[in-house]
PDB file of C-alpha atoms in Angstrom:
ATOM      1  CA  MET A   1      81.706 276.291  59.220  1.00  0.00           C
ATOM      2  CA  TYR A   2      78.269 277.658  58.277  1.00  0.00           C
ATOM      3  CA  LYS A   3      76.636 274.324  59.171  1.00  0.00           C
ATOM      4  CA  LEU A   4      77.754 274.530  62.796  1.00  0.00           C
ATOM      5  CA  CYS A   5      75.297 275.753  65.416  1.00  0.00           C
ATOM      6  CA  ASP A   6      76.011 278.885  67.452  1.00  0.00           C
ATOM      7  CA  GLU A   7      77.231 276.865  70.455  1.00  0.00           C
ATOM      8  CA  GLN A   8      79.747 274.977  68.328  1.00  0.00           C
ATOM      9  CA  LEU A   9      81.021 278.251  66.894  1.00  0.00           C
ATOM     10  CA  ILE A  10      81.410 279.693  70.403  1.00  0.00           C
ATOM     11  CA  THR A  11      83.378 276.610  71.459  1.00  0.00           C
ATOM     12  CA  LEU A  12      85.647 276.976  68.426  1.00  0.00           C
ATOM     13  CA  PHE A  13      86.132 280.687  69.169  1.00  0.00           C
ATOM     14  CA  LYS A  14      87.141 279.843  72.748  1.00  0.00           C
ATOM     15  CA  LYS A  15      89.770 277.511  71.278  1.00  0.00           C
ATOM     16  CA  GLY A  16      91.252 280.353  69.245  1.00  0.00           C
ATOM     17  CA  HIS A  17      89.442 280.087  65.905  1.00  0.00           C
ATOM     18  CA  SER A  18      88.639 283.713  65.080  1.00  0.00           C
ATOM     19  CA  SER A  19      86.790 282.635  61.922  1.00  0.00           C
ATOM     20  CA  ALA A  20      84.119 281.105  64.209  1.00  0.00           C
ATOM     21  CA  LEU A  21      83.394 284.547  65.625  1.00  0.00           C
ATOM     22  CA  GLU A  22      83.303 286.011  62.120  1.00  0.00           C
ATOM     23  CA  GLU A  23      80.649 283.442  61.225  1.00  0.00           C
ATOM     24  CA  LEU A  24      78.584 284.344  64.323  1.00  0.00           C
ATOM     25  CA  VAL A  25      78.754 288.045  63.458  1.00  0.00           C
ATOM     26  CA  HIS A  26      77.870 287.369  59.817  1.00  0.00           C
ATOM     27  CA  ARG A  27      75.015 285.037  60.782  1.00  0.00           C
ATOM     28  CA  HIS A  28      73.330 287.483  63.181  1.00  0.00           C
ATOM     29  CA  ARG A  29      74.426 290.901  61.893  1.00  0.00           C
ATOM     30  CA  GLU A  30      71.233 291.805  60.070  1.00  0.00           C
ATOM     31  CA  LYS A  31      68.885 291.011  62.956  1.00  0.00           C
ATOM     32  CA  VAL A  32      70.991 292.651  65.665  1.00  0.00           C
ATOM     33  CA  PHE A  33      71.932 295.710  63.596  1.00  0.00           C
ATOM     34  CA  THR A  34      68.401 296.325  62.292  1.00  0.00           C
ATOM     35  CA  SER A  35      66.979 296.137  65.808  1.00  0.00           C
ATOM     36  CA  ILE A  36      69.545 298.633  67.058  1.00  0.00           C
ATOM     37  CA  LEU A  37      68.955 300.947  64.086  1.00  0.00           C
ATOM     38  CA  LEU A  38      65.199 300.947  64.600  1.00  0.00           C
ATOM     39  CA  LEU A  39      65.660 301.813  68.262  1.00  0.00           C
ATOM     40  CA  VAL A  40      68.268 304.582  67.887  1.00  0.00           C
ATOM     41  CA  LYS A  41      67.249 305.837  64.402  1.00  0.00           C
ATOM     42  CA  ASP A  42      70.800 306.811  63.442  1.00  0.00           C
ATOM     43  CA  TYR A  43      72.870 304.608  61.124  1.00  0.00           C
ATOM     44  CA  PHE A  44      76.284 305.615  62.440  1.00  0.00           C
ATOM     45  CA  LEU A  45      75.222 305.362  66.073  1.00  0.00           C
ATOM     46  CA  ALA A  46      73.721 301.951  65.313  1.00  0.00           C
ATOM     47  CA  GLU A  47      77.078 300.871  63.833  1.00  0.00           C
ATOM     48  CA  ASP A  48      78.846 301.979  67.018  1.00  0.00           C
ATOM     49  CA  ILE A  49      76.389 300.181  69.279  1.00  0.00           C
ATOM     50  CA  PHE A  50      76.571 297.079  67.086  1.00  0.00           C
ATOM     51  CA  GLN A  51      80.358 297.045  67.440  1.00  0.00           C
ATOM     52  CA  ASP A  52      80.083 297.620  71.197  1.00  0.00           C
ATOM     53  CA  THR A  53      77.643 294.713  71.377  1.00  0.00           C
ATOM     54  CA  PHE A  54      80.098 292.305  69.808  1.00  0.00           C
ATOM     55  CA  ILE A  55      83.001 293.651  71.860  1.00  0.00           C
ATOM     56  CA  LYS A  56      80.952 292.884  74.968  1.00  0.00           C
ATOM     57  CA  ILE A  57      80.105 289.437  73.573  1.00  0.00           C
ATOM     58  CA  ILE A  58      83.779 288.709  72.865  1.00  0.00           C
ATOM     59  CA  ASP A  59      84.850 289.886  76.323  1.00  0.00           C
ATOM     60  CA  THR A  60      82.174 287.765  78.007  1.00  0.00           C
ATOM     61  CA  ILE A  61      83.053 284.632  76.037  1.00  0.00           C
ATOM     62  CA  ARG A  62      86.789 285.074  76.609  1.00  0.00           C
ATOM     63  CA  ALA A  63      86.224 285.603  80.336  1.00  0.00           C
ATOM     64  CA  GLU A  64      84.304 282.272  80.405  1.00  0.00           C
ATOM     65  CA  ARG A  65      81.146 284.064  81.638  1.00  0.00           C
ATOM     66  CA  TYR A  66      78.921 283.049  78.721  1.00  0.00           C
ATOM     67  CA  THR A  67      76.148 280.841  80.172  1.00  0.00           C
ATOM     68  CA  GLU A  68      73.295 281.215  77.661  1.00  0.00           C
ATOM     69  CA  LYS A  69      73.666 277.738  76.151  1.00  0.00           C
ATOM     70  CA  GLY A  70      71.570 277.453  73.000  1.00  0.00           C
ATOM     71  CA  LYS A  71      70.324 281.044  73.207  1.00  0.00           C
ATOM     72  CA  PHE A  72      73.041 283.109  71.585  1.00  0.00           C
ATOM     73  CA  LEU A  73      70.805 285.410  69.524  1.00  0.00           C
ATOM     74  CA  PRO A  74      68.439 286.380  72.381  1.00  0.00           C
ATOM     75  CA  TRP A  75      71.498 286.966  74.574  1.00  0.00           C
ATOM     76  CA  ALA A  76      73.133 289.147  71.892  1.00  0.00           C
ATOM     77  CA  MET A  77      69.848 291.030  71.420  1.00  0.00           C
ATOM     78  CA  ARG A  78      69.623 291.640  75.182  1.00  0.00           C
ATOM     79  CA  ILE A  79      73.146 293.087  75.183  1.00  0.00           C
ATOM     80  CA  ALA A  80      72.304 295.325  72.189  1.00  0.00           C
ATOM     81  CA  HIS A  81      69.034 296.434  73.789  1.00  0.00           C
ATOM     82  CA  ASN A  82      70.785 297.279  77.063  1.00  0.00           C
ATOM     83  CA  LEU A  83      73.448 299.278  75.216  1.00  0.00           C
ATOM     84  CA  CYS A  84      70.680 301.244  73.459  1.00  0.00           C
ATOM     85  CA  VAL A  85      69.013 301.939  76.811  1.00  0.00           C
ATOM     86  CA  ASP A  86      72.388 303.034  78.237  1.00  0.00           C
ATOM     87  CA  HIS A  87      72.852 305.374  75.278  1.00  0.00           C
ATOM     88  CA  PHE A  88      69.478 307.046  75.855  1.00  0.00           C
ATOM     89  CA  ARG A  89      70.182 307.408  79.576  1.00  0.00           C
ATOM     90  CA  LYS A  90      73.480 309.094  78.765  1.00  0.00           C
ATOM     91  CA  ILE A  91      71.795 311.440  76.268  1.00  0.00           C
ATOM     92  CA  LYS A  92      69.264 312.549  78.868  1.00  0.00           C
ATOM     93  CA  ARG A  93      72.201 313.708  81.007  1.00  0.00           C
ATOM     94  CA  THR A  94      73.948 315.444  78.079  1.00  0.00           C
ATOM     95  CA  PRO A  95      72.679 318.899  77.170  1.00  0.00           C
ATOM     96  CA  MET A  96      71.742 319.442  73.513  1.00  0.00           C
ATOM     97  CA  ILE A  97      73.165 322.509  71.781  1.00  0.00           C
ATOM     98  CA  LYS A  98      70.298 324.423  70.182  1.00  0.00           C
ATOM     99  CA  THR A  99      70.180 327.308  67.745  1.00  0.00           C
ATOM    100  CA  GLY A 100      68.079 330.412  68.296  1.00  0.00           C
ATOM    101  CA  ASP A 101      65.072 328.800  66.591  1.00  0.00           C
ATOM    102  CA  ASP A 102      65.285 325.690  68.841  1.00  0.00           C
ATOM    103  CA  LYS A 103      66.916 323.310  66.331  1.00  0.00           C
ATOM    104  CA  ASP A 104      69.707 320.891  67.163  1.00  0.00           C
ATOM    105  CA  ILE A 105      72.983 322.468  66.026  1.00  0.00           C
ATOM    106  CA  PHE A 106      74.154 319.195  64.405  1.00  0.00           C
ATOM    107  CA  ASP A 107      71.046 319.072  62.206  1.00  0.00           C
ATOM    108  CA  VAL A 108      71.606 322.673  61.098  1.00  0.00           C
ATOM    109  CA  LEU A 109      75.289 322.124  60.301  1.00  0.00           C
ATOM    110  CA  GLY A 110      74.429 319.185  58.054  1.00  0.00           C
ATOM    111  CA  PHE A 111      76.750 316.454  59.304  1.00  0.00           C
ATOM    112  CA  SER A 112      74.767 313.696  57.644  1.00  0.00           C
ATOM    113  CA  ASP A 113      76.275 312.101  54.567  1.00  0.00           C
ATOM    114  CA  SER A 114      73.148 310.534  53.160  1.00  0.00           C
ATOM    115  CA  CYS A 115      72.853 310.570  49.402  1.00  0.00           C
ATOM    116  CA  ALA A 116      69.118 310.733  48.739  1.00  0.00           C
ATOM    117  CA  GLU A 117      69.363 309.779  45.070  1.00  0.00           C
ATOM    118  CA  ASP A 118      70.959 306.414  45.870  1.00  0.00           C
ATOM    119  CA  LYS A 119      68.460 305.515  48.537  1.00  0.00           C
ATOM    120  CA  ILE A 120      65.090 306.773  47.322  1.00  0.00           C
ATOM    121  CA  MET A 121      63.920 303.777  45.312  1.00  0.00           C
ATOM    122  CA  THR A 122      64.981 301.056  47.717  1.00  0.00           C
ATOM    123  CA  ARG A 123      64.203 302.830  50.974  1.00  0.00           C
ATOM    124  CA  GLN A 124      60.812 304.496  50.395  1.00  0.00           C
ATOM    125  CA  SER A 125      58.717 301.734  51.888  1.00  0.00           C
ATOM    126  CA  HIS A 126      61.230 301.208  54.713  1.00  0.00           C
ATOM    127  CA  ASP A 127      61.080 304.907  55.513  1.00  0.00           C
ATOM    128  CA  ARG A 128      57.280 304.861  55.574  1.00  0.00           C
ATOM    129  CA  VAL A 129      57.291 301.932  57.973  1.00  0.00           C
ATOM    130  CA  ARG A 130      59.885 303.623  60.174  1.00  0.00           C
ATOM    131  CA  ARG A 131      57.869 306.839  60.266  1.00  0.00           C
ATOM    132  CA  MET A 132      54.772 304.932  61.241  1.00  0.00           C
ATOM    133  CA  LEU A 133      56.727 302.968  63.853  1.00  0.00           C
ATOM    134  CA  ASP A 134      58.019 306.260  65.263  1.00  0.00           C
ATOM    135  CA  MET A 135      54.412 307.374  65.827  1.00  0.00           C
ATOM    136  CA  LEU A 136      53.627 304.344  67.987  1.00  0.00           C
ATOM    137  CA  PRO A 137      53.985 304.394  71.758  1.00  0.00           C
ATOM    138  CA  GLU A 138      57.491 303.219  72.712  1.00  0.00           C
ATOM    139  CA  GLU A 139      56.344 299.908  74.242  1.00  0.00           C
ATOM    140  CA  GLN A 140      54.420 298.929  71.088  1.00  0.00           C
ATOM    141  CA  ARG A 141      57.251 300.007  68.772  1.00  0.00           C
ATOM    142  CA  GLU A 142      59.816 298.041  70.776  1.00  0.00           C
ATOM    143  CA  VAL A 143      57.810 294.788  70.667  1.00  0.00           C
ATOM    144  CA  ILE A 144      57.189 295.089  66.920  1.00  0.00           C
ATOM    145  CA  ILE A 145      60.885 295.733  66.250  1.00  0.00           C
ATOM    146  CA  LEU A 146      62.017 292.829  68.403  1.00  0.00           C
ATOM    147  CA  ARG A 147      59.433 290.457  66.912  1.00  0.00           C
ATOM    148  CA  HIS A 148      59.594 291.351  63.205  1.00  0.00           C
ATOM    149  CA  TYR A 149      63.145 292.570  62.753  1.00  0.00           C
ATOM    150  CA  ALA A 150      65.006 290.528  65.376  1.00  0.00           C
ATOM    151  CA  GLU A 151      62.610 287.577  65.043  1.00  0.00           C
ATOM    152  CA  LEU A 152      62.534 286.970  68.790  1.00  0.00           C
ATOM    153  CA  SER A 153      59.809 284.848  70.347  1.00  0.00           C
ATOM    154  CA  PHE A 154      57.264 286.512  72.609  1.00  0.00           C
ATOM    155  CA  LYS A 155      58.861 284.752  75.582  1.00  0.00           C
ATOM    156  CA  GLU A 156      62.244 286.208  74.640  1.00  0.00           C
ATOM    157  CA  ILE A 157      60.659 289.655  74.159  1.00  0.00           C
ATOM    158  CA  ALA A 158      58.910 289.370  77.534  1.00  0.00           C
ATOM    159  CA  ASP A 159      62.198 288.442  79.221  1.00  0.00           C
ATOM    160  CA  LEU A 160      64.118 291.194  77.446  1.00  0.00           C
ATOM    161  CA  THR A 161      61.594 293.934  78.246  1.00  0.00           C
ATOM    162  CA  GLN A 162      60.831 292.510  81.704  1.00  0.00           C
ATOM    163  CA  VAL A 163      57.075 292.122  81.209  1.00  0.00           C
ATOM    164  CA  SER A 164      54.731 289.140  81.058  1.00  0.00           C
ATOM    165  CA  ILE A 165      54.158 287.281  77.798  1.00  0.00           C
ATOM    166  CA  ASN A 166      50.552 288.495  77.792  1.00  0.00           C
ATOM    167  CA  THR A 167      51.723 292.095  78.090  1.00  0.00           C
ATOM    168  CA  ALA A 168      54.156 291.599  75.190  1.00  0.00           C
ATOM    169  CA  LEU A 169      51.372 290.027  73.103  1.00  0.00           C
ATOM    170  CA  GLY A 170      49.003 292.875  73.974  1.00  0.00           C
ATOM    171  CA  ARG A 171      51.554 295.502  73.018  1.00  0.00           C
ATOM    172  CA  MET A 172      52.104 293.736  69.697  1.00  0.00           C
ATOM    173  CA  ARG A 173      48.366 293.521  69.028  1.00  0.00           C
ATOM    174  CA  TYR A 174      47.743 297.193  69.787  1.00  0.00           C
ATOM    175  CA  GLY A 175      50.843 298.220  67.837  1.00  0.00           C
ATOM    176  CA  LEU A 176      49.624 296.383  64.727  1.00  0.00           C
ATOM    177  CA  ILE A 177      46.112 297.804  65.142  1.00  0.00           C
ATOM    178  CA  ASN A 178      47.591 301.300  65.366  1.00  0.00           C
ATOM    179  CA  LEU A 179      49.769 300.726  62.287  1.00  0.00           C
ATOM    180  CA  ARG A 180      46.733 299.570  60.300  1.00  0.00           C
ATOM    181  CA  LYS A 181      44.796 302.663  61.407  1.00  0.00           C
ATOM    182  CA  MET A 182      47.631 304.935  60.299  1.00  0.00           C
ATOM    183  CA  MET A 183      47.837 303.228  56.916  1.00  0.00           C
ATOM    184  CA  THR A 184      44.079 303.566  56.413  1.00  0.00           C
ATOM    185  CA  GLU A 185      43.837 307.150  57.643  1.00  0.00           C
ATOM    186  CA  LYS A 186      46.838 308.369  55.632  1.00  0.00           C
ATOM    187  CA  GLN A 187      46.105 306.033  52.682  1.00  0.00           C
ATOM    188  CA  ILE A 188      49.650 304.661  52.767  1.00  0.00           C
ATOM    189  CA  CYS A 189      50.613 301.842  50.436  1.00  0.00           C
ATOM    190  CA  LEU A 190      53.794 299.919  51.027  1.00  0.00           C
TER     191      LEU A 190
END
């Protein structure tokens, strides 16, 4: 089934072959999940949004509303991006519980399960890149994530972020210039 294109897999899924959907998820998981993770910066939240993305995809396909012939990945990325935007809108309306010294209560209570020893060697360069990406203006960071991690074209990025292709290209250019400056100034090696 791995030799079938996305459209053929969608057609098979519509006919009741759940393994076709499994192949679509497997084929695009890394790109969609990584893009979500880089936007929300929380692994467990990214997992939730990733699942919500594919639930929305399944519902749309089953309801016969899927119309993005030949453009499954950009369509899936647009759904994921919109769910991330929805999440941030919801957070802005939700008050954060702070301690007396202005720290988020969930950070203080230590609800993260990360095991630093297991991740240090393989994640150091990824963490450096993420930290540098976090220092970029949001528009530049978003274009770099969508281009390098989701491998979207500049036209797809322009459509997704609702700007012109030239604007998307400019944001990418300035984002890369700013990343190079940070690496030079802080003498960071990846």
